[in-house]
Short mmCIF file of C-alpha atoms in Angstrom, two decimals:
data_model
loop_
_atom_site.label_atom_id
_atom_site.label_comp_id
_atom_site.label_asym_id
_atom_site.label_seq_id
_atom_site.Cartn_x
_atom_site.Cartn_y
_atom_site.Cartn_z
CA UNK P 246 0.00 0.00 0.00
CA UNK P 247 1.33 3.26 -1.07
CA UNK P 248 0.97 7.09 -0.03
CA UNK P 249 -1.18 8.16 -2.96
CA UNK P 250 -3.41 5.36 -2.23
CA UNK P 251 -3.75 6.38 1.69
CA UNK P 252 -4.10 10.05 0.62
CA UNK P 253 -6.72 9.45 -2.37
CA UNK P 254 -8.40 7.55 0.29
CA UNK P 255 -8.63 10.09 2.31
CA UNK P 256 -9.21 13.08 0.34
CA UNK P 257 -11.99 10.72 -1.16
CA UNK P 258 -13.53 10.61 2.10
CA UNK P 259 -13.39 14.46 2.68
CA UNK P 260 -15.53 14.52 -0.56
CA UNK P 261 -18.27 11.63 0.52
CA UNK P 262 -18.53 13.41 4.04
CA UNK P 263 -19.65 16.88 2.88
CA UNK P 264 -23.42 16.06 2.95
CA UNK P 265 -23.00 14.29 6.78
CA UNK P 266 -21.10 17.21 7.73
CA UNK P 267 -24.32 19.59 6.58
CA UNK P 268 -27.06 17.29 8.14
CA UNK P 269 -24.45 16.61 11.67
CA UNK P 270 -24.15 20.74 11.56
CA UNK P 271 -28.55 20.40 11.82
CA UNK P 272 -28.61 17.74 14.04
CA UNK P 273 -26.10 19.61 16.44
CA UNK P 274 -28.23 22.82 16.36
CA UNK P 275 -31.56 20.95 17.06
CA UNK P 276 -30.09 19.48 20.06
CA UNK P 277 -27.70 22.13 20.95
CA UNK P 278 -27.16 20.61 24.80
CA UNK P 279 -26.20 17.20 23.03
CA UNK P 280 -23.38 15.20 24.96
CA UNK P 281 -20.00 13.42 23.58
CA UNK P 282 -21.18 10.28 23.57
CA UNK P 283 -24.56 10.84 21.23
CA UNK P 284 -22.25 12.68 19.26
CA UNK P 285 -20.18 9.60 18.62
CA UNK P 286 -22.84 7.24 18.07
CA UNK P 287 -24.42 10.12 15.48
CA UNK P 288 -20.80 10.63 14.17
CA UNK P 289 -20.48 6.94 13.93
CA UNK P 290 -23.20 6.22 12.74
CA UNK P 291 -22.23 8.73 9.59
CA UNK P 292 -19.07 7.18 9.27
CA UNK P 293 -20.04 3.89 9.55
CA UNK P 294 -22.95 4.17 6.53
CA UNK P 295 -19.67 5.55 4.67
CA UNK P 296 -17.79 2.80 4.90
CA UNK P 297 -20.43 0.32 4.48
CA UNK P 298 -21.86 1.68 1.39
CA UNK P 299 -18.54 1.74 -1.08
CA UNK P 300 -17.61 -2.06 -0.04
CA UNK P 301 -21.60 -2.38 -1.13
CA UNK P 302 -20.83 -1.13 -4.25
CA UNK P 303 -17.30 -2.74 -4.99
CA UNK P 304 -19.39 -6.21 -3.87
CA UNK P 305 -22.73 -5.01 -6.16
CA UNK P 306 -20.05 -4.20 -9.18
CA UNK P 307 -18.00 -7.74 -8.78
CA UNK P 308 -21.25 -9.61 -8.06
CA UNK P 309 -24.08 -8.32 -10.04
CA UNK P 310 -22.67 -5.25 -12.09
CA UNK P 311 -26.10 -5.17 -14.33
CA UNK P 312 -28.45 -5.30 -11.35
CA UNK P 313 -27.00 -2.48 -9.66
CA UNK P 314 -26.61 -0.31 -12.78
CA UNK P 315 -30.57 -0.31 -13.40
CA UNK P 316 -30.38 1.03 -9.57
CA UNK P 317 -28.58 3.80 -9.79
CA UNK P 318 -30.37 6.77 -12.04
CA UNK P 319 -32.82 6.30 -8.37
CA UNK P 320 -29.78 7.21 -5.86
CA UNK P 321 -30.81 11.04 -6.31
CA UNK P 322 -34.11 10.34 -5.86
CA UNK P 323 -34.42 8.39 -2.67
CA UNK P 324 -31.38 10.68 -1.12
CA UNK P 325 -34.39 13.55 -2.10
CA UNK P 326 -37.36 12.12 -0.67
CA UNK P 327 -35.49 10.42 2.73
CA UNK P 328 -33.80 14.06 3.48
CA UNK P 329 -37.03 16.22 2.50
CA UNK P 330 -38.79 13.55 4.99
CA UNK P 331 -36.48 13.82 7.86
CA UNK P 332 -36.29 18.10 7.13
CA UNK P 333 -39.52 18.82 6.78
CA UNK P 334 -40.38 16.55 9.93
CA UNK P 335 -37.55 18.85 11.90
CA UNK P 336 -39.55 22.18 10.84
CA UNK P 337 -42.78 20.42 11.66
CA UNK P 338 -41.42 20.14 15.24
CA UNK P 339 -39.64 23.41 15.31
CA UNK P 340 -43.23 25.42 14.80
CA UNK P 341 -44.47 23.42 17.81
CA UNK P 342 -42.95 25.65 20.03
CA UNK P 343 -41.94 22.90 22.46
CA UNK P 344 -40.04 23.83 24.64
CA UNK P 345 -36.05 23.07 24.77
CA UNK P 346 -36.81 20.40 27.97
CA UNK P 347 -39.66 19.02 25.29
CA UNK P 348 -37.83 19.39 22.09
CA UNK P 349 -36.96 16.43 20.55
CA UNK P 350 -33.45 14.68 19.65
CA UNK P 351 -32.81 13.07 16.44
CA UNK P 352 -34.32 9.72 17.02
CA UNK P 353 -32.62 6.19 15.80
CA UNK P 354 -35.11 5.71 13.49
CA UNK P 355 -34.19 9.30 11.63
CA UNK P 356 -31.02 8.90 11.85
CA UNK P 357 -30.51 5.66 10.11
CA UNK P 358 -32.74 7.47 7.29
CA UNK P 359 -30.24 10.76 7.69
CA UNK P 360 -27.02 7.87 7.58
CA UNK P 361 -28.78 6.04 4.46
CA UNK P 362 -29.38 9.25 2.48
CA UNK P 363 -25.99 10.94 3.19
CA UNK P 364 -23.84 8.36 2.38
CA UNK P 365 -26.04 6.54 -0.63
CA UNK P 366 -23.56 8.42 -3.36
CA UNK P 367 -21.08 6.36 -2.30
CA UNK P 368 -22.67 3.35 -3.29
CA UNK P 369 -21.29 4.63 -6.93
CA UNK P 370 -17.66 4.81 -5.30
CA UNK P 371 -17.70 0.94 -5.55
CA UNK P 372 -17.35 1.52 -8.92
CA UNK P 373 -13.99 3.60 -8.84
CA UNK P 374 -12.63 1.27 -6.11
CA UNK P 375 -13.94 -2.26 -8.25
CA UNK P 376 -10.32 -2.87 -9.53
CA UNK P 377 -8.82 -3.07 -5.77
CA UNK P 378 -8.81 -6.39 -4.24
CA UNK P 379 -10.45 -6.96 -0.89
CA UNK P 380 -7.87 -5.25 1.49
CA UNK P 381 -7.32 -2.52 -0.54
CA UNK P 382 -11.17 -2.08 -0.89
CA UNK P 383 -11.58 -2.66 2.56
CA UNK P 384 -8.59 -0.06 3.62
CA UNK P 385 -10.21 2.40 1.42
CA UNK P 386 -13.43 2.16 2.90
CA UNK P 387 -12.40 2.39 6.23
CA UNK P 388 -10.24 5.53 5.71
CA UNK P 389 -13.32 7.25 3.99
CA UNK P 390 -14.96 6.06 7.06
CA UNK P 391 -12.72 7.12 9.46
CA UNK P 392 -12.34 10.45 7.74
CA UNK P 393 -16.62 10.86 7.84
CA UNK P 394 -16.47 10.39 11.61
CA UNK P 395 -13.84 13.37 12.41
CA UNK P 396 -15.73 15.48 10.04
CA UNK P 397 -18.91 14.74 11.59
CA UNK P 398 -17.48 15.07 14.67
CA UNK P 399 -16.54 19.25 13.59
CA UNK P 400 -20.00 19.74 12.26
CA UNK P 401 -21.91 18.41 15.20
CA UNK P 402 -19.77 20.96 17.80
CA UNK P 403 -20.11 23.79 14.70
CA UNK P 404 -24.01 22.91 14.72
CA UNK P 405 -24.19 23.14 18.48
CA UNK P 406 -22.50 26.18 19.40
CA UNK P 407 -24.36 27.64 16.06
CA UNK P 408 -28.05 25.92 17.90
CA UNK P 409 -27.40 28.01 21.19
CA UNK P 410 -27.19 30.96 19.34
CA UNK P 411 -30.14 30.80 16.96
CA UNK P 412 -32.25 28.90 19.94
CA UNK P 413 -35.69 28.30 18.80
CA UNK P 414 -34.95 28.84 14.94
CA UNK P 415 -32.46 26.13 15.10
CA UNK P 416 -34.47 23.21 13.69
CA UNK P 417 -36.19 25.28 11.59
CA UNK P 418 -32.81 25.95 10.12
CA UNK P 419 -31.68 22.83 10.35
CA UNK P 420 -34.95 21.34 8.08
CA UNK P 421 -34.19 23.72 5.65
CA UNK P 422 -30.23 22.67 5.26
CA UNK P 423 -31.74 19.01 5.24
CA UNK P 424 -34.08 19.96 2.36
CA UNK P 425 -31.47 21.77 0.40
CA UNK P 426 -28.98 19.19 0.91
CA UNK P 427 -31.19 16.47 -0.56
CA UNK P 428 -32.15 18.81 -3.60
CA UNK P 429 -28.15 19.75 -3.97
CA UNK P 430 -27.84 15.51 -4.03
CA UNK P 431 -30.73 15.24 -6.88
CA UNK P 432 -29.67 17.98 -8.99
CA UNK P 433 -25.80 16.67 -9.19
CA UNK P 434 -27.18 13.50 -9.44
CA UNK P 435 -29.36 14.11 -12.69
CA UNK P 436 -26.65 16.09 -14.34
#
């Protein structure tokens, strides 16, 4: 294993992790009081989905290349409709006007849809990584993983500090960014 490979990795991973870094900046300023370890397990959860989701595709292109290739024109699709669910559900609760002892965290169940539609791209990153055998595949997707973590990590304190500012238009913000990160996925992904 060489340097270029460890830093292509890794500045591959930078990429994948923009759109968790967006929706872990929302999460962070809907629950602005949020504690280290549900920021690892949201962080984790992030980088995990990242890491899953290119060894997916390296297995989907080795395995079934044809199967997976009628799947893909829907990746911008589903990452639209699971983040426009999950943002407009935030807002929903954000005009409630609970307040912060009633507002609610990101549940599990949201943020395995958040995970799913953040990392789903990367799906297509099997394709660039099919050539690698399993280690290499596996190092790769690990690294991007790795990286999606620490960058989560930065946009869930970013989103917090940033949620005890804006206090009770915080997941109203955060719905929006959400929203406009799913139509930012569909667009790119139809051009």
């Amino acid at each position: 294993m060489d340097l270029m490979f460890i830093f292509n990795s890794i500045l591959l991973g930078v990429g994948l992790a923009m759109d968790a870094f967006s929706v872990s900046v929302a999460n962070g300023m809907n629950e602005p009081r949020m504690r280290c370890p549900r920021m690892c397990a949201i962080a984790g959860t992030f980088g995990g989905f990242q890491f899953l989701m290119p060894m997916l595709g390296w297995y989907c292109v080795r395995a079934f290349l044809r199967a997976f290739s009628a799947f893909e024109p829907y990746i911008p699709w589903i990452a639209l409709a699971l983040l426009s669910y999950i943002g407009v559900k935030m807002i929903y609760e954000a005009l409630e006007h609970k307040t912060d002892d009633e507002k609610p965290a990101v549940t599990a169940a949201d943020l395995l849809v958040q995970g799913v539609a953040t990392s789903i791209d990367a799906l297509s990153v099997g394709f660039t990584i099919a050539e690698y055998d399993l280690f290499r595949a596996v190092t790769a997707s690990l690294l991007i993983g790795v990286v999606t973590f620490a960058v989560c990590m930065a946009g869930l304190r970013l989103g917090r500090s940033a949620g005890m500012k804006l206090a009770d238009k915080a997941g109203i913000l955060g719905g929006v960014i959400l929203i406009l990160i799913g139509l930012e996925i569909f667009i790119t992904g139809r051009m």
